[in-house]
Tab-separated table of N, CA, C and O in Angstrom:
chain	number	residue	atom	x	y	z
A	1	UNK	N	-66.473	148.345	158.378
A	1	UNK	CA	-66.652	147.184	157.537
A	1	UNK	C	-67.887	146.414	158.021
A	1	UNK	O	-68.063	146.173	159.201
A	2	UNK	N	-68.724	146.028	157.104
A	2	UNK	CA	-69.922	145.270	157.428
A	2	UNK	C	-69.666	143.794	157.186
A	2	UNK	O	-69.199	143.415	156.129
A	3	UNK	N	-69.970	142.994	158.176
A	3	UNK	CA	-69.850	141.548	158.004
A	3	UNK	C	-71.059	141.058	157.239
A	3	UNK	O	-72.176	141.473	157.499
A	4	UNK	N	-70.820	140.181	156.281
A	4	UNK	CA	-71.913	139.678	155.455
A	4	UNK	C	-72.126	138.198	155.709
A	4	UNK	O	-71.248	137.509	156.222
A	5	UNK	N	-73.309	137.742	155.330
A	5	UNK	CA	-73.602	136.309	155.430
A	5	UNK	C	-72.697	135.577	154.448
A	5	UNK	O	-72.378	136.092	153.377
A	6	UNK	N	-72.295	134.412	154.817
A	6	UNK	CA	-71.359	133.628	154.014
A	6	UNK	C	-71.916	133.411	152.601
A	6	UNK	O	-73.025	132.934	152.416
A	7	UNK	N	-71.124	133.800	151.598
A	7	UNK	CA	-71.503	133.585	150.208
A	7	UNK	C	-72.515	134.574	149.671
A	7	UNK	O	-73.049	134.375	148.589
A	8	UNK	N	-72.803	135.643	150.410
A	8	UNK	CA	-73.766	136.639	149.941
A	8	UNK	C	-73.229	138.030	150.192
A	8	UNK	O	-72.221	138.215	150.857
A	9	UNK	N	-73.945	139.016	149.670
A	9	UNK	CA	-73.595	140.404	149.965
A	9	UNK	C	-74.556	140.983	151.003
A	9	UNK	O	-74.493	142.159	151.318
A	10	UNK	N	-75.444	140.138	151.557
A	10	UNK	CA	-76.393	140.582	152.571
A	10	UNK	C	-75.692	140.765	153.910
A	10	UNK	O	-74.819	139.984	154.267
A	11	UNK	N	-76.094	141.790	154.689
A	11	UNK	CA	-75.531	141.937	156.029
A	11	UNK	C	-75.839	140.708	156.882
A	11	UNK	O	-76.889	140.083	156.738
A	12	UNK	N	-74.927	140.363	157.748
A	12	UNK	CA	-75.091	139.212	158.631
A	12	UNK	C	-76.235	139.474	159.604
A	12	UNK	O	-76.288	140.516	160.250
A	13	UNK	N	-77.163	138.545	159.703
A	13	UNK	CA	-78.247	138.600	160.679
A	13	UNK	C	-78.368	137.232	161.331
A	13	UNK	O	-77.778	136.257	160.864
A	14	UNK	N	-79.172	137.172	162.393
A	14	UNK	CA	-79.392	135.880	163.037
A	14	UNK	C	-79.998	134.890	162.047
A	14	UNK	O	-79.635	133.721	162.028
A	15	UNK	N	-80.897	135.366	161.200
A	15	UNK	CA	-81.596	134.478	160.264
A	15	UNK	C	-80.678	133.875	159.202
A	15	UNK	O	-80.878	132.740	158.783
A	16	UNK	N	-79.671	134.624	158.758
A	16	UNK	CA	-78.824	134.108	157.673
A	16	UNK	C	-77.413	133.723	158.127
A	16	UNK	O	-76.539	133.468	157.302
A	17	UNK	N	-77.195	133.661	159.426
A	17	UNK	CA	-75.878	133.308	159.953
A	17	UNK	C	-75.536	131.857	159.600
A	17	UNK	O	-76.412	130.998	159.584
A	18	UNK	N	-74.261	131.596	159.314
A	18	UNK	CA	-73.855	130.216	159.015
A	18	UNK	C	-74.065	129.326	160.240
A	18	UNK	O	-73.852	129.744	161.367
A	19	UNK	N	-74.499	128.112	160.002
A	19	UNK	CA	-74.821	127.184	161.089
A	19	UNK	C	-74.167	125.824	160.864
A	19	UNK	O	-73.760	125.511	159.758
A	20	UNK	N	-74.104	125.062	161.928
A	20	UNK	CA	-73.635	123.680	161.837
A	20	UNK	C	-74.483	122.829	162.766
A	20	UNK	O	-75.137	123.336	163.674
A	21	UNK	N	-74.485	121.546	162.533
A	21	UNK	CA	-75.236	120.598	163.365
A	21	UNK	C	-74.220	119.773	164.155
A	21	UNK	O	-73.299	119.198	163.575
A	22	UNK	N	-74.396	119.744	165.473
A	22	UNK	CA	-73.451	118.981	166.296
A	22	UNK	C	-73.785	117.487	166.290
A	22	UNK	O	-74.738	117.055	165.635
A	23	UNK	N	-72.996	116.714	167.044
A	23	UNK	CA	-73.153	115.260	167.051
A	23	UNK	C	-74.496	114.800	167.632
A	23	UNK	O	-74.917	113.662	167.432
A	24	UNK	N	-75.185	115.692	168.338
A	24	UNK	CA	-76.494	115.372	168.909
A	24	UNK	C	-77.645	115.847	168.029
A	24	UNK	O	-78.804	115.760	168.428
A	25	UNK	N	-77.318	116.375	166.860
A	25	UNK	CA	-78.350	116.852	165.947
A	25	UNK	C	-78.860	118.247	166.248
A	25	UNK	O	-79.875	118.670	165.697
A	26	UNK	N	-78.177	118.967	167.136
A	26	UNK	CA	-78.591	120.320	167.500
A	26	UNK	C	-77.893	121.322	166.576
A	26	UNK	O	-76.685	121.246	166.366
A	27	UNK	N	-78.661	122.250	166.032
A	27	UNK	CA	-78.112	123.259	165.135
A	27	UNK	C	-77.616	124.460	165.941
A	27	UNK	O	-78.318	124.951	166.838
A	28	UNK	N	-76.428	124.937	165.605
A	28	UNK	CA	-75.805	126.081	166.278
A	28	UNK	C	-75.326	127.080	165.234
A	28	UNK	O	-74.949	126.690	164.130
A	29	UNK	N	-75.288	128.360	165.612
A	29	UNK	CA	-74.650	129.370	164.768
A	29	UNK	C	-73.145	129.216	164.943
A	29	UNK	O	-72.667	128.991	166.062
A	30	UNK	N	-72.399	129.332	163.851
A	30	UNK	CA	-70.938	129.226	163.939
A	30	UNK	C	-70.409	130.298	164.888
A	30	UNK	O	-70.942	131.404	164.974
A	31	UNK	N	-69.358	129.975	165.600
A	31	UNK	CA	-68.830	130.828	166.663
A	31	UNK	C	-68.514	132.238	166.173
A	31	UNK	O	-68.906	133.219	166.802
A	32	UNK	N	-67.820	132.373	165.074
A	32	UNK	CA	-67.434	133.698	164.593
A	32	UNK	C	-68.668	134.561	164.315
A	32	UNK	O	-68.708	135.730	164.679
A	33	UNK	N	-69.679	133.986	163.691
A	33	UNK	CA	-70.910	134.729	163.404
A	33	UNK	C	-71.627	135.080	164.703
A	33	UNK	O	-72.142	136.193	164.860
A	34	UNK	N	-71.654	134.149	165.646
A	34	UNK	CA	-72.304	134.395	166.925
A	34	UNK	C	-71.628	135.541	167.672
A	34	UNK	O	-72.291	136.419	168.230
A	35	UNK	N	-70.300	135.563	167.664
A	35	UNK	CA	-69.561	136.636	168.331
A	35	UNK	C	-69.812	137.979	167.662
A	35	UNK	O	-69.957	139.004	168.335
A	36	UNK	N	-69.869	138.003	166.338
A	36	UNK	CA	-70.136	139.245	165.612
A	36	UNK	C	-71.527	139.769	165.930
A	36	UNK	O	-71.724	140.957	166.179
A	37	UNK	N	-72.521	138.894	165.956
A	37	UNK	CA	-73.885	139.315	166.287
A	37	UNK	C	-73.954	139.833	167.725
A	37	UNK	O	-74.598	140.857	167.991
A	38	UNK	N	-73.278	139.176	168.653
A	38	UNK	CA	-73.255	139.626	170.046
A	38	UNK	C	-72.571	140.979	170.167
A	38	UNK	O	-73.021	141.851	170.925
A	39	UNK	N	-71.490	141.187	169.406
A	39	UNK	CA	-70.794	142.479	169.429
A	39	UNK	C	-71.718	143.589	168.953
A	39	UNK	O	-71.789	144.662	169.540
A	40	UNK	N	-72.471	143.329	167.885
A	40	UNK	CA	-73.390	144.337	167.358
A	40	UNK	C	-74.473	144.695	168.369
A	40	UNK	O	-74.831	145.859	168.517
A	41	UNK	N	-74.989	143.687	169.074
A	41	UNK	CA	-76.007	143.948	170.089
A	41	UNK	C	-75.421	144.807	171.206
A	41	UNK	O	-76.050	145.760	171.670
A	42	UNK	N	-74.206	144.495	171.627
A	42	UNK	CA	-73.552	145.256	172.693
A	42	UNK	C	-73.345	146.713	172.276
A	42	UNK	O	-73.553	147.627	173.081
A	43	UNK	N	-72.957	146.937	171.030
A	43	UNK	CA	-72.756	148.308	170.538
A	43	UNK	C	-74.081	149.059	170.546
A	43	UNK	O	-74.155	150.212	170.975
A	44	UNK	N	-75.143	148.410	170.079
A	44	UNK	CA	-76.462	149.067	170.076
A	44	UNK	C	-76.927	149.378	171.498
A	44	UNK	O	-77.491	150.440	171.753
A	45	UNK	N	-76.707	148.441	172.430
A	45	UNK	CA	-77.092	148.690	173.819
A	45	UNK	C	-76.310	149.858	174.404
A	45	UNK	O	-76.878	150.705	175.090
A	46	UNK	N	-75.014	149.921	174.111
A	46	UNK	CA	-74.196	151.021	174.612
A	46	UNK	C	-74.682	152.344	174.048
A	46	UNK	O	-74.809	153.333	174.773
A	47	UNK	N	-74.961	152.377	172.748
A	47	UNK	CA	-75.463	153.606	172.120
A	47	UNK	C	-76.779	154.037	172.759
A	47	UNK	O	-77.000	155.228	173.019
A	48	UNK	N	-77.665	153.091	173.033
A	48	UNK	CA	-78.949	153.397	173.660
A	48	UNK	C	-78.739	153.938	175.066
A	48	UNK	O	-79.328	154.958	175.448
A	49	UNK	N	-77.881	153.293	175.843
A	49	UNK	CA	-77.611	153.753	177.201
A	49	UNK	C	-76.978	155.141	177.199
A	49	UNK	O	-77.320	155.980	178.024
A	50	UNK	N	-76.068	155.380	176.264
A	50	UNK	CA	-75.446	156.695	176.157
A	50	UNK	C	-76.477	157.768	175.833
A	50	UNK	O	-76.446	158.859	176.404
A	51	UNK	N	-77.398	157.462	174.931
A	51	UNK	CA	-78.413	158.447	174.558
A	51	UNK	C	-79.372	158.709	175.728
A	51	UNK	O	-79.807	159.835	175.941
A	52	UNK	N	-79.688	157.681	176.511
A	52	UNK	CA	-80.549	157.859	177.669
A	52	UNK	C	-79.843	158.667	178.761
A	52	UNK	O	-80.477	159.452	179.469
A	53	UNK	N	-78.542	158.473	178.898
A	53	UNK	CA	-77.771	159.188	179.908
A	53	UNK	C	-77.689	160.681	179.604
A	53	UNK	O	-77.565	161.498	180.514
A	54	UNK	N	-77.789	161.052	178.336
A	54	UNK	CA	-77.710	162.468	177.938
A	54	UNK	C	-79.011	163.215	178.217
A	54	UNK	O	-79.015	164.432	178.208
A	55	UNK	N	-80.091	162.481	178.468
A	55	UNK	CA	-81.396	163.131	178.688
A	55	UNK	C	-81.520	163.659	180.073
A	55	UNK	O	-80.981	163.326	181.012
């Protein structure tokens, strides 16, 4: 299953991730989107390391 940006059919990316502004005016990516993006990076890193280990 592919996670999509909120309200769109586009795949979730850092650029289109849902955001909120905290009480100090700092913009953050919503936690669920941030965790999904981090999970995807971890999977890609693991795949890369696995492919390098096979060489």
